[in-house]
Amino acid sequence: MFCNQCEQTAKGSGCTKIGVCGKNDDLASLQDLLTHAMQGLSLVAVEGRKVGIVDNEIDRFALEAIFACLTNVDFDPQRFQQWISKAVSFRETLTTRVAAAGGKSEFDAKAASFTPGANLAALIAQGKELDFINSLDDNEDLRSLKQITLYGIRGLAAYSDHAAILGKENESIYTYIYQAMAEMTNTGQPLNELVGLALKCGETNLKAMELLDAGNTETYGHPTPTEVPLGAKAGKAILISGHDLRDLELLLQQTEGKGINIYTHGEMLPCHSYPELKKYSHFYGHFGTAWQNQAKEFPEFPGAILFTTNCIQKPAETYKDNVFTTGLVGWPGLVHIGSDKDFSPVIAKALELPGFTADSDKGSVLTGFARNTVLGVADKVIEAVKSKAIRHFFLVGGCDGAKPGRNYYTNFVEKVPQDCMVLTLACGKFRFFDKKLGDIGGIPRLLDVGQCNDAYSAIQIAVALAGAFECDVNDLPLSLVLSWYEQKAVVILLTLFSLGIKDIRLGPSLPAFISPNVLNVLVENFACKPVAETPEEDLATILG
Ligand code: FS2
Ligand code: SF4
């Protein structure tokens, strides 16, 4: 196997024997094969669009099949077997329809004629045979740009899938994904063309994130500042992890009146701030921190645990019988709740387990500072900047990993001067989410914008501030100090680049799939840089 798509990749270069995430050689081969099959389907879908053939069932499948290859999402080989077979069968039926409509139906690329092996072992052998990453291009820089684009597309597919679940789709997203996946079957393109393809991924993702924002806020209302308890309430309990608001809503509905309290873990924390979710009285608090601490925290949870999306880790024997998955997340041997979203097995498990025997108070955190709330006090914020009560804004966040060295972000936030604000989002915030940073003129200094899924909200805040100050976003007293871990972060970074945002600091290490020449392109055009050894160094440079 060879996989280097995430920040924790082995030795900072690539996982070759087993993934640090737990993905084994067989699963890596199946993911490569599914990506290959999706390239074949994409080639036909591109031609289909030229003759007016658009099939929403295929489009929705494409998002799921691509999202499933994101780090820490699905570890179940059987599901990959099904997706591979479905990708090929969709390709075949679509080819027939395209040919009947007079479109192109014959292709040189092997991906368009790939026939899947008859069983799992045969598929794994086919996946190994591909040597997928190396086959992208012999040229290191072109291969690097294709990897950036492919990982960006995985992030884009994830956000687009979340939005589609809430009824928000846009043709431009599907068109881009198919065109880019098809383009990657070619080799030797001019470097600039592939830089353009990668930036277009970021631009397309802005649309996806706007749709997701609209899906979330139109369905559940605009987040409002909300205090979330970190302790527990006596009673039966279910912990929900991942990012999916619809799954949470359905779980809340199905548990109403059953004497079960619902707790969030990781990226689900901001869900407490949505009016249509917080109205449920049994939606209680936040348990523990974020995904990378699941092995330490889940054995302590006395109820059932539901994973809605990324990031799952191998469940230890001590708690594996309590864990359920739904949507695209999966782990072999765990009970998976299908598309009927009947959470009865989760509820039965919660009722069987002891739950919390007593109330406990562990303090609370504030969340819900998405764009509507922050822009609601824009006048106050602008006045505070003009009067120099607020010197600078830092956006500190992004997705977090399990590797040591990420304390940089905790230390950074601790050292931010008192006259500066910290906006945060995604699971990176759990490095400092419970710190009491006080306020500036009544505005809390630490503002949680939401999940990584809410990056659009943070972008809108920056754009609105730039409008108010009549300047470019790059001229605002705002610095982005981001952590990255997986491919949703890759696509958000591409989105920021496509918006022309400069001087982003990225850590804790730079992606292994960026070649030195491609890094130079990013540095020259966007002045993107790695975080310094210490937060003090970065703070001194930024604040001058
Ligand atoms: Fe965190 Fe993991 Fe949110 Fe990423 S829960 S690192 O995939 O999506 O951010
Ligand atoms: Fe390694 Fe990350 Fe790939 Fe997992 S997703 S195999 S940890 S590079």
Coordinates of C-alpha atoms and ligand atoms in Angstrom, one line a residue:
M1 CA 0.0 0.0 0.0
F2 CA 1.0 3.6 -0.4
C3 CA -1.1 6.3 1.2
N4 CA 0.0 9.8 2.3
Q5 CA -3.3 11.7 2.2
C6 CA -3.3 12.8 5.8
E7 CA -1.1 14.7 8.2
Q8 CA -0.3 11.7 10.4
T9 CA 1.1 9.6 7.5
A10 CA 4.0 7.3 8.6
K11 CA 7.3 9.1 9.0
G12 CA 5.9 12.2 7.4
S13 CA 6.2 10.5 4.0
G14 CA 3.7 7.7 3.5
C15 CA 2.0 4.6 5.1
T16 CA 3.4 1.6 3.3
K17 CA 2.7 -1.4 5.6
I18 CA -0.3 -0.3 7.6
G19 CA -2.0 3.1 8.0
V20 CA -1.3 5.0 11.2
C21 CA -5.1 5.5 11.1
G22 CA -5.7 1.7 11.1
K23 CA -6.3 1.3 7.4
N24 CA -4.6 -1.9 6.2
D25 CA -3.1 -2.9 2.9
D26 CA -6.3 -4.6 1.7
L27 CA -8.5 -1.6 2.5
A28 CA -6.1 0.8 0.9
S29 CA -6.2 -1.3 -2.3
L30 CA -9.9 -1.3 -2.3
Q31 CA -10.0 2.5 -1.9
D32 CA -7.6 2.9 -4.8
L33 CA -9.7 0.6 -6.9
L34 CA -12.9 2.4 -6.0
T35 CA -11.2 5.7 -7.0
H36 CA -10.1 4.1 -10.3
A37 CA -13.7 2.9 -10.9
M38 CA -15.0 6.4 -10.1
Q39 CA -12.6 7.8 -12.7
G40 CA -14.2 5.5 -15.2
L41 CA -17.7 6.5 -14.2
S42 CA -16.6 10.2 -14.4
L43 CA -15.3 9.9 -18.0
V44 CA -18.8 8.7 -19.0
A45 CA -20.6 11.2 -16.9
V46 CA -18.7 14.1 -18.5
E47 CA -19.8 12.8 -21.9
G48 CA -23.3 12.3 -20.6
R49 CA -23.6 16.0 -19.7
K50 CA -22.6 16.9 -23.2
V51 CA -25.7 15.2 -24.6
G52 CA -28.0 16.3 -21.8
I53 CA -27.9 13.1 -19.6
V54 CA -27.8 13.9 -15.9
D55 CA -28.7 11.3 -13.4
N56 CA -29.1 12.4 -9.8
E57 CA -29.0 8.9 -8.4
I58 CA -25.5 8.5 -9.9
D59 CA -24.5 12.0 -8.7
R60 CA -25.4 11.2 -5.1
F61 CA -23.7 7.9 -5.3
A62 CA -20.5 9.6 -6.6
L63 CA -20.4 11.9 -3.6
E64 CA -20.7 8.9 -1.2
A65 CA -18.2 6.7 -3.0
I66 CA -15.6 9.5 -3.0
F67 CA -16.4 10.7 0.6
A68 CA -15.9 7.1 1.8
C69 CA -12.2 7.2 0.9
L70 CA -11.6 10.2 3.3
T71 CA -9.3 9.4 6.2
N72 CA -11.0 7.7 9.2
V73 CA -14.4 7.3 7.5
D74 CA -15.0 3.7 6.4
F75 CA -12.9 0.7 7.3
D76 CA -15.4 -2.0 6.1
P77 CA -14.1 -3.9 3.0
Q78 CA -17.6 -5.3 2.2
R79 CA -18.9 -1.9 1.7
F80 CA -16.1 -1.0 -0.7
Q81 CA -16.8 -4.1 -2.6
Q82 CA -20.4 -3.0 -3.0
W83 CA -19.4 0.6 -4.1
I84 CA -16.9 -0.7 -6.6
S85 CA -19.5 -3.0 -8.2
K86 CA -22.1 -0.2 -8.2
A87 CA -19.6 2.3 -9.8
V88 CA -19.0 -0.1 -12.7
S89 CA -22.7 -1.0 -13.1
F90 CA -23.6 2.7 -13.2
R91 CA -20.8 3.3 -15.7
E92 CA -22.1 0.6 -17.9
T93 CA -25.8 1.7 -17.9
L94 CA -24.7 5.3 -18.4
T95 CA -22.4 4.4 -21.3
T96 CA -25.4 2.7 -23.1
R97 CA -27.6 5.8 -22.5
V98 CA -24.8 8.2 -23.7
A99 CA -24.2 6.1 -26.8
A100 CA -27.9 6.0 -27.6
A101 CA -28.0 9.8 -27.4
G102 CA -25.1 10.1 -29.8
G103 CA -22.4 10.8 -27.2
K104 CA -18.9 9.5 -27.0
S105 CA -18.8 6.1 -25.4
E106 CA -15.4 4.7 -26.1
F107 CA -12.3 5.8 -24.1
D108 CA -8.6 5.0 -24.1
A109 CA -8.3 5.2 -20.3
K110 CA -8.2 1.8 -18.6
A111 CA -10.6 3.2 -15.9
A112 CA -13.4 3.2 -18.4
S113 CA -13.2 -0.5 -19.3
F114 CA -12.2 -1.8 -15.9
T115 CA -14.0 -5.1 -15.0
P116 CA -14.1 -5.8 -11.3
G117 CA -12.9 -9.2 -10.0
A118 CA -15.4 -11.7 -8.8
N119 CA -14.7 -11.6 -5.1
L120 CA -13.1 -9.5 -2.4
A121 CA -9.7 -11.2 -2.8
A122 CA -9.7 -10.6 -6.6
L123 CA -10.6 -6.9 -6.0
I124 CA -7.8 -6.5 -3.5
A125 CA -5.3 -8.0 -6.0
Q126 CA -6.6 -5.6 -8.7
G127 CA -6.2 -2.6 -6.3
K128 CA -2.6 -3.6 -5.5
E129 CA -1.8 -4.0 -9.2
L130 CA -2.9 -0.4 -9.9
D131 CA -0.1 1.2 -7.9
F132 CA -2.6 4.1 -8.0
I133 CA -0.6 7.1 -6.6
N134 CA 2.4 6.4 -8.8
S135 CA 0.3 5.9 -11.8
L136 CA -1.1 9.4 -11.6
D137 CA 2.1 10.7 -13.3
D138 CA 5.8 9.9 -13.5
N139 CA 6.5 13.6 -12.9
E140 CA 6.7 14.4 -9.2
D141 CA 5.1 17.9 -9.5
L142 CA 2.3 16.8 -11.7
R143 CA 1.6 13.8 -9.4
S144 CA 1.7 16.2 -6.4
L145 CA -0.9 18.5 -8.0
K146 CA -3.1 15.6 -8.9
Q147 CA -2.9 14.3 -5.3
I148 CA -3.8 17.8 -4.0
T149 CA -6.8 17.8 -6.4
L150 CA -7.9 14.3 -5.6
Y151 CA -7.8 14.9 -1.8
G152 CA -9.5 18.2 -2.3
I153 CA -12.2 16.4 -4.2
R154 CA -12.6 13.9 -1.3
G155 CA -13.2 16.9 1.0
L156 CA -15.5 18.6 -1.5
A157 CA -17.5 15.4 -1.8
A158 CA -17.8 15.2 2.0
Y159 CA -19.2 18.7 2.3
S160 CA -21.4 18.3 -0.8
D161 CA -22.8 15.1 0.7
H162 CA -23.6 16.8 4.0
A163 CA -25.4 19.6 2.0
A164 CA -27.3 17.1 -0.2
I165 CA -28.6 15.3 2.8
L166 CA -30.3 18.6 3.7
G167 CA -31.7 19.0 0.2
K168 CA -29.0 21.3 -1.2
E169 CA -27.3 20.4 -4.4
N170 CA -25.8 22.3 -7.3
E171 CA -24.9 21.0 -10.7
S172 CA -21.6 22.9 -10.8
I173 CA -20.3 20.7 -8.1
Y174 CA -21.0 17.4 -9.9
T175 CA -19.7 18.9 -13.2
Y176 CA -16.4 19.8 -11.5
I177 CA -16.0 16.5 -9.8
Y178 CA -16.5 14.4 -12.9
Q179 CA -14.3 16.7 -15.1
A180 CA -11.5 16.6 -12.6
M181 CA -11.7 12.9 -11.9
A182 CA -11.7 12.3 -15.7
E183 CA -8.8 14.7 -16.2
M184 CA -6.7 12.8 -13.8
T185 CA -6.7 9.8 -16.1
N186 CA -4.5 11.8 -18.4
T187 CA -0.8 12.4 -17.8
G188 CA 1.7 15.0 -18.7
Q189 CA -0.6 18.1 -18.6
P190 CA 1.1 21.5 -18.3
L191 CA 1.8 22.4 -14.7
N192 CA -0.3 25.5 -14.8
E193 CA -3.3 23.6 -16.0
L194 CA -3.2 21.3 -13.0
V195 CA -2.7 24.3 -10.6
G196 CA -5.9 25.7 -12.1
L197 CA -7.7 22.3 -11.6
A198 CA -6.7 22.3 -7.9
L199 CA -7.8 26.0 -7.4
K200 CA -11.0 25.3 -9.2
C201 CA -11.6 22.5 -6.6
G202 CA -11.3 25.2 -3.9
E203 CA -13.6 27.6 -5.8
T204 CA -16.2 24.8 -6.2
N205 CA -16.0 24.0 -2.6
L206 CA -17.0 27.5 -1.6
K207 CA -20.3 26.8 -3.4
A208 CA -20.6 23.4 -1.5
M209 CA -20.0 25.1 1.8
E210 CA -22.4 27.9 1.1
L211 CA -25.0 25.2 0.3
L212 CA -24.2 23.3 3.5
D213 CA -24.5 26.6 5.5
A214 CA -27.9 27.2 3.9
G215 CA -29.0 23.6 4.5
N216 CA -28.0 23.8 8.2
T217 CA -29.4 27.2 8.9
E218 CA -32.6 26.9 6.9
T219 CA -33.4 23.6 8.5
Y220 CA -32.3 24.2 12.1
G221 CA -32.1 28.0 12.4
H222 CA -29.1 30.2 12.9
P223 CA -26.9 29.2 15.8
T224 CA -27.2 31.4 18.8
P225 CA -24.6 31.7 21.7
T226 CA -25.2 28.7 23.9
E227 CA -23.7 27.5 27.1
V228 CA -23.0 23.7 26.9
P229 CA -22.4 21.7 30.1
L230 CA -19.4 19.5 30.2
G231 CA -20.7 17.4 33.1
A232 CA -23.4 14.9 33.2
K233 CA -27.0 14.5 34.3
A234 CA -28.1 11.3 36.1
G235 CA -29.8 9.0 33.6
K236 CA -29.4 6.8 30.5
A237 CA -27.2 8.3 27.8
I238 CA -26.2 8.3 24.1
L239 CA -23.1 10.0 22.8
I240 CA -23.2 11.2 19.2
S241 CA -20.1 11.9 17.2
G242 CA -19.3 13.0 13.6
H243 CA -20.8 16.0 11.9
D244 CA -24.3 15.1 10.7
L245 CA -27.1 17.4 12.0
R246 CA -29.9 15.3 10.4
D247 CA -28.8 12.2 12.2
L248 CA -28.8 14.1 15.5
E249 CA -32.3 15.4 14.8
L250 CA -33.6 11.9 14.1
L251 CA -31.9 10.5 17.2
L252 CA -33.4 13.3 19.3
Q253 CA -36.9 12.6 17.9
Q254 CA -36.6 8.8 18.4
T255 CA -35.3 9.2 22.0
E256 CA -37.9 11.8 23.1
G257 CA -39.6 10.7 26.3
K258 CA -37.5 7.6 26.7
G259 CA -35.5 9.0 29.7
I260 CA -32.2 9.1 27.7
N261 CA -30.0 12.2 27.6
I262 CA -28.1 12.9 24.4
Y263 CA -24.5 14.1 24.6
T264 CA -22.2 15.4 21.8
H265 CA -18.6 14.4 21.2
G266 CA -16.0 16.2 19.0
E267 CA -17.4 18.1 16.0
M268 CA -21.0 17.7 17.2
L269 CA -20.5 20.3 20.0
P270 CA -21.8 23.3 17.9
C271 CA -25.1 21.4 17.3
H272 CA -26.2 22.6 20.7
S273 CA -26.5 26.1 19.3
Y274 CA -29.1 25.4 16.6
P275 CA -32.6 26.5 17.7
E276 CA -34.3 23.5 16.1
L277 CA -32.0 21.1 17.9
K278 CA -31.6 22.8 21.2
K279 CA -35.3 22.8 21.7
Y280 CA -35.2 19.1 22.8
S281 CA -34.9 19.1 26.6
H282 CA -33.0 15.8 26.6
F283 CA -30.2 17.2 24.4
Y284 CA -28.0 17.8 27.3
G285 CA -24.3 18.5 27.1
H286 CA -20.8 17.7 25.6
F287 CA -18.9 14.7 26.9
G288 CA -15.1 14.6 26.7
T289 CA -13.3 16.3 23.9
A290 CA -12.7 15.3 20.3
W291 CA -12.1 12.3 18.0
Q292 CA -8.5 11.7 18.7
N293 CA -9.3 11.0 22.4
Q294 CA -12.0 8.5 21.7
A295 CA -10.0 5.5 22.9
K296 CA -9.4 7.3 26.2
E297 CA -12.9 8.8 26.6
F298 CA -15.3 6.2 25.3
P299 CA -14.7 3.5 27.9
E300 CA -15.8 6.2 30.5
F301 CA -19.1 6.8 28.8
P302 CA -21.8 4.7 30.4
G303 CA -24.2 4.6 27.4
A304 CA -24.4 3.9 23.7
I305 CA -22.2 5.7 21.1
L306 CA -23.3 6.7 17.6
F307 CA -20.8 7.7 14.9
T308 CA -22.4 9.7 12.1
T309 CA -19.4 10.5 10.0
N310 CA -15.6 10.8 10.4
C311 CA -13.4 10.3 12.4
I312 CA -13.6 6.7 13.8
Q313 CA -10.7 4.8 15.2
K314 CA -10.4 1.1 15.9
P315 CA -12.8 0.5 18.8
A316 CA -11.2 -1.2 21.8
E317 CA -12.8 -4.3 23.3
T318 CA -13.8 -2.3 26.4
Y319 CA -16.4 -0.3 24.5
K320 CA -16.8 -1.8 21.0
D321 CA -20.2 -3.4 21.8
N322 CA -21.5 0.1 22.6
V323 CA -20.6 1.7 19.3
F324 CA -22.9 2.0 16.3
T325 CA -22.2 3.6 12.9
T326 CA -24.5 5.2 10.3
G327 CA -24.1 7.0 7.0
L328 CA -20.7 6.6 5.4
V329 CA -18.8 5.8 8.5
G330 CA -18.1 2.1 9.1
W331 CA -16.0 -0.4 11.0
P332 CA -16.2 -4.2 10.4
G333 CA -18.2 -6.0 13.0
L334 CA -20.0 -2.9 14.4
V335 CA -23.8 -2.6 14.0
H336 CA -24.4 -0.2 11.1
I337 CA -27.7 1.7 11.1
G338 CA -28.9 1.9 7.4
S339 CA -30.7 4.5 5.4
D340 CA -33.9 3.9 7.3
K341 CA -32.2 5.6 10.2
D342 CA -34.0 3.4 12.7
F343 CA -31.9 4.0 15.8
S344 CA -33.7 1.3 17.9
P345 CA -30.5 -0.8 18.4
V346 CA -28.7 2.3 19.7
I347 CA -31.6 3.1 22.0
A348 CA -31.9 -0.5 23.3
K349 CA -28.1 -0.5 24.0
A350 CA -28.4 2.8 25.9
L351 CA -31.3 1.5 28.0
E352 CA -29.3 -1.7 28.8
L353 CA -26.2 0.2 29.9
P354 CA -26.1 1.9 33.4
G355 CA -26.1 5.5 32.2
F356 CA -24.9 8.2 34.6
T357 CA -25.7 7.4 38.2
A358 CA -25.4 11.0 39.5
D359 CA -25.3 14.5 38.2
S360 CA -21.8 16.0 37.8
D361 CA -20.7 19.5 37.2
K362 CA -17.5 20.0 35.1
G363 CA -18.2 23.5 34.0
S364 CA -19.4 24.6 30.6
V365 CA -18.3 26.0 27.3
L366 CA -19.8 28.5 24.9
T367 CA -20.6 27.8 21.3
G368 CA -22.8 29.3 18.6
F369 CA -20.8 32.2 17.3
A370 CA -21.5 31.6 13.6
R371 CA -21.8 34.4 11.1
N372 CA -25.3 35.5 12.1
T373 CA -24.4 36.0 15.7
V374 CA -21.0 37.6 15.0
L375 CA -22.3 39.9 12.3
G376 CA -25.2 40.8 14.6
V377 CA -22.7 42.6 16.8
A378 CA -20.6 43.8 13.9
D379 CA -21.1 47.5 14.9
K380 CA -19.7 46.7 18.3
V381 CA -16.8 44.8 16.8
I382 CA -16.0 47.6 14.3
E383 CA -16.1 50.2 17.0
A384 CA -13.8 48.1 19.2
V385 CA -11.3 47.8 16.4
K386 CA -11.5 51.6 15.6
S387 CA -11.0 52.5 19.3
K388 CA -8.1 50.0 19.4
A389 CA -9.9 47.9 22.1
I390 CA -9.4 45.0 19.7
R391 CA -6.0 44.9 18.2
H392 CA -6.1 41.8 16.1
F393 CA -8.2 38.7 15.3
F394 CA -6.8 35.2 15.0
L395 CA -8.6 32.4 13.4
V396 CA -7.1 29.4 15.2
G397 CA -8.5 26.0 14.3
G398 CA -8.9 23.4 11.6
C399 CA -8.9 19.7 12.0
D400 CA -6.9 18.0 14.7
G401 CA -4.9 14.9 14.8
A402 CA -3.5 12.6 17.4
K403 CA 0.2 13.2 16.9
P404 CA 2.3 15.0 19.5
G405 CA 3.4 18.5 18.5
R406 CA -0.1 19.9 18.2
N407 CA 0.3 21.7 21.6
Y408 CA 1.5 24.6 19.5
Y409 CA -2.2 25.6 19.1
T410 CA -3.0 25.4 22.8
N411 CA 0.1 27.4 23.6
F412 CA -0.7 29.9 20.8
V413 CA -4.2 30.7 22.2
E414 CA -2.8 30.9 25.8
K415 CA -0.3 33.5 24.6
V416 CA -2.5 35.6 22.4
P417 CA -2.5 39.1 24.0
Q418 CA -5.5 40.3 26.0
D419 CA -6.5 42.9 23.4
C420 CA -6.9 40.2 20.6
M421 CA -9.8 38.0 19.8
V422 CA -9.6 34.3 18.9
L423 CA -12.1 32.8 16.4
T424 CA -12.1 29.1 16.2
L425 CA -13.7 26.2 14.4
A426 CA -13.5 22.5 13.7
C427 CA -12.1 19.9 16.1
G428 CA -8.8 21.8 16.4
K429 CA -10.6 23.9 19.0
F430 CA -10.6 21.1 21.6
R431 CA -7.0 21.9 22.3
F432 CA -8.3 25.1 24.1
F433 CA -12.1 25.1 23.9
D434 CA -12.6 25.2 27.7
K435 CA -10.1 28.1 28.4
K436 CA -11.6 31.1 30.0
L437 CA -10.3 34.0 28.0
G438 CA -12.6 36.6 29.2
D439 CA -14.1 39.3 27.0
I440 CA -13.5 42.6 25.3
G441 CA -16.3 45.1 25.9
G442 CA -18.8 42.2 26.5
I443 CA -17.7 40.2 23.4
P444 CA -16.1 36.9 24.4
R445 CA -12.5 36.7 23.3
L446 CA -12.9 33.1 22.3
L447 CA -15.6 32.6 19.7
D448 CA -16.5 29.2 18.4
V449 CA -17.8 29.5 14.9
G450 CA -18.7 25.9 14.6
Q451 CA -17.6 22.6 12.9
C452 CA -15.1 22.4 10.0
N453 CA -18.4 22.2 8.0
D454 CA -19.0 25.8 9.0
A455 CA -15.9 27.3 7.4
Y456 CA -18.2 29.2 5.1
S457 CA -19.5 31.1 8.1
A458 CA -15.9 32.1 9.1
I459 CA -15.2 33.2 5.5
Q460 CA -18.4 35.3 5.5
I461 CA -17.4 37.0 8.8
A462 CA -14.0 37.9 7.3
V463 CA -15.6 39.2 4.0
A464 CA -18.2 41.3 6.0
L465 CA -15.5 42.8 8.1
A466 CA -13.5 43.6 5.0
G467 CA -16.6 45.3 3.6
A468 CA -17.1 47.3 6.7
F469 CA -13.5 48.5 6.8
E470 CA -13.5 49.0 3.0
C471 CA -10.4 46.9 2.6
D472 CA -9.3 43.6 1.2
V473 CA -9.6 40.5 3.5
N474 CA -5.8 40.3 3.4
D475 CA -5.6 43.9 4.8
L476 CA -7.8 43.1 7.8
P477 CA -6.1 42.8 11.2
L478 CA -6.8 39.0 10.9
S479 CA -4.4 36.1 10.8
L480 CA -5.2 32.5 10.0
V481 CA -3.3 29.9 12.0
L482 CA -4.6 26.6 10.9
S483 CA -4.1 23.0 11.8
W484 CA -4.8 20.3 9.2
Y485 CA -5.3 16.6 9.4
E486 CA -7.4 15.2 6.6
Q487 CA -8.9 16.0 3.2
K488 CA -11.7 18.3 4.4
A489 CA -8.9 20.6 5.5
V490 CA -7.1 20.2 2.1
V491 CA -10.2 21.5 0.3
I492 CA -10.8 24.4 2.8
L493 CA -7.2 25.4 2.2
L494 CA -7.8 25.3 -1.6
T495 CA -10.9 27.4 -1.1
L496 CA -9.0 30.0 0.9
F497 CA -6.3 30.1 -1.9
S498 CA -9.0 30.4 -4.6
L499 CA -10.3 33.5 -2.6
G500 CA -6.8 34.9 -2.8
I501 CA -6.3 34.7 1.0
K502 CA -2.6 35.1 1.9
D503 CA -0.2 34.5 4.7
I504 CA -2.0 31.4 6.1
R505 CA 0.1 29.6 8.7
L506 CA -0.3 25.9 8.5
G507 CA 0.8 23.1 10.8
P508 CA 1.8 21.1 12.6
S509 CA 3.6 19.8 9.5
L510 CA 3.1 20.4 5.7
P511 CA 1.4 17.8 3.6
A512 CA 3.7 14.9 2.4
F513 CA 2.0 15.0 -1.0
I514 CA 3.2 18.5 -1.8
S515 CA 6.4 18.4 -3.8
P516 CA 9.1 21.1 -3.2
N517 CA 8.3 22.8 -6.6
V518 CA 4.6 22.9 -5.9
L519 CA 5.2 24.2 -2.4
N520 CA 7.2 27.0 -4.1
V521 CA 4.2 27.9 -6.3
L522 CA 2.0 28.1 -3.2
V523 CA 4.5 30.2 -1.3
E524 CA 5.1 32.6 -4.2
N525 CA 1.4 33.0 -4.9
F526 CA -0.1 32.8 -1.4
A527 CA 2.7 33.4 1.0
C528 CA 1.5 30.3 2.8
K529 CA 3.9 29.2 5.5
P530 CA 4.4 26.5 8.1
V531 CA 3.8 27.5 11.7
A532 CA 7.0 28.5 13.5
E533 CA 8.7 26.4 16.1
T534 CA 7.0 28.3 18.9
P535 CA 3.8 30.4 19.0
E536 CA 5.9 33.3 20.4
E537 CA 7.8 33.5 17.1
D538 CA 4.6 33.6 15.1
L539 CA 2.9 36.1 17.4
A540 CA 5.9 38.4 17.3
T541 CA 5.9 38.3 13.5
I542 CA 2.2 38.8 13.1
L543 CA 1.8 41.6 15.7
G544 CA 5.1 43.2 14.7
Ligands
FS2_1 FE1 -12.1 16.7 12.8 FE2 -12.1 14.5 11.7 FE3 -14.2 17.9 10.9 FE4 -12.0 16.4 10.1 S1 -13.6 15.1 13.4 S2 -10.3 15.8 11.7 O1 -12.3 14.5 9.7 O2 -13.9 16.7 9.6 O3 -12.4 18.3 11.3
SF4_2 FE1 -1.7 6.7 6.5 FE2 -3.3 8.8 6.7 FE3 -3.4 7.2 4.6 FE4 -4.3 6.4 7.0 S1 -5.2 8.0 5.7 S2 -3.1 5.2 5.6 S3 -2.8 7.4 8.3 S4 -1.7 8.5 5.2

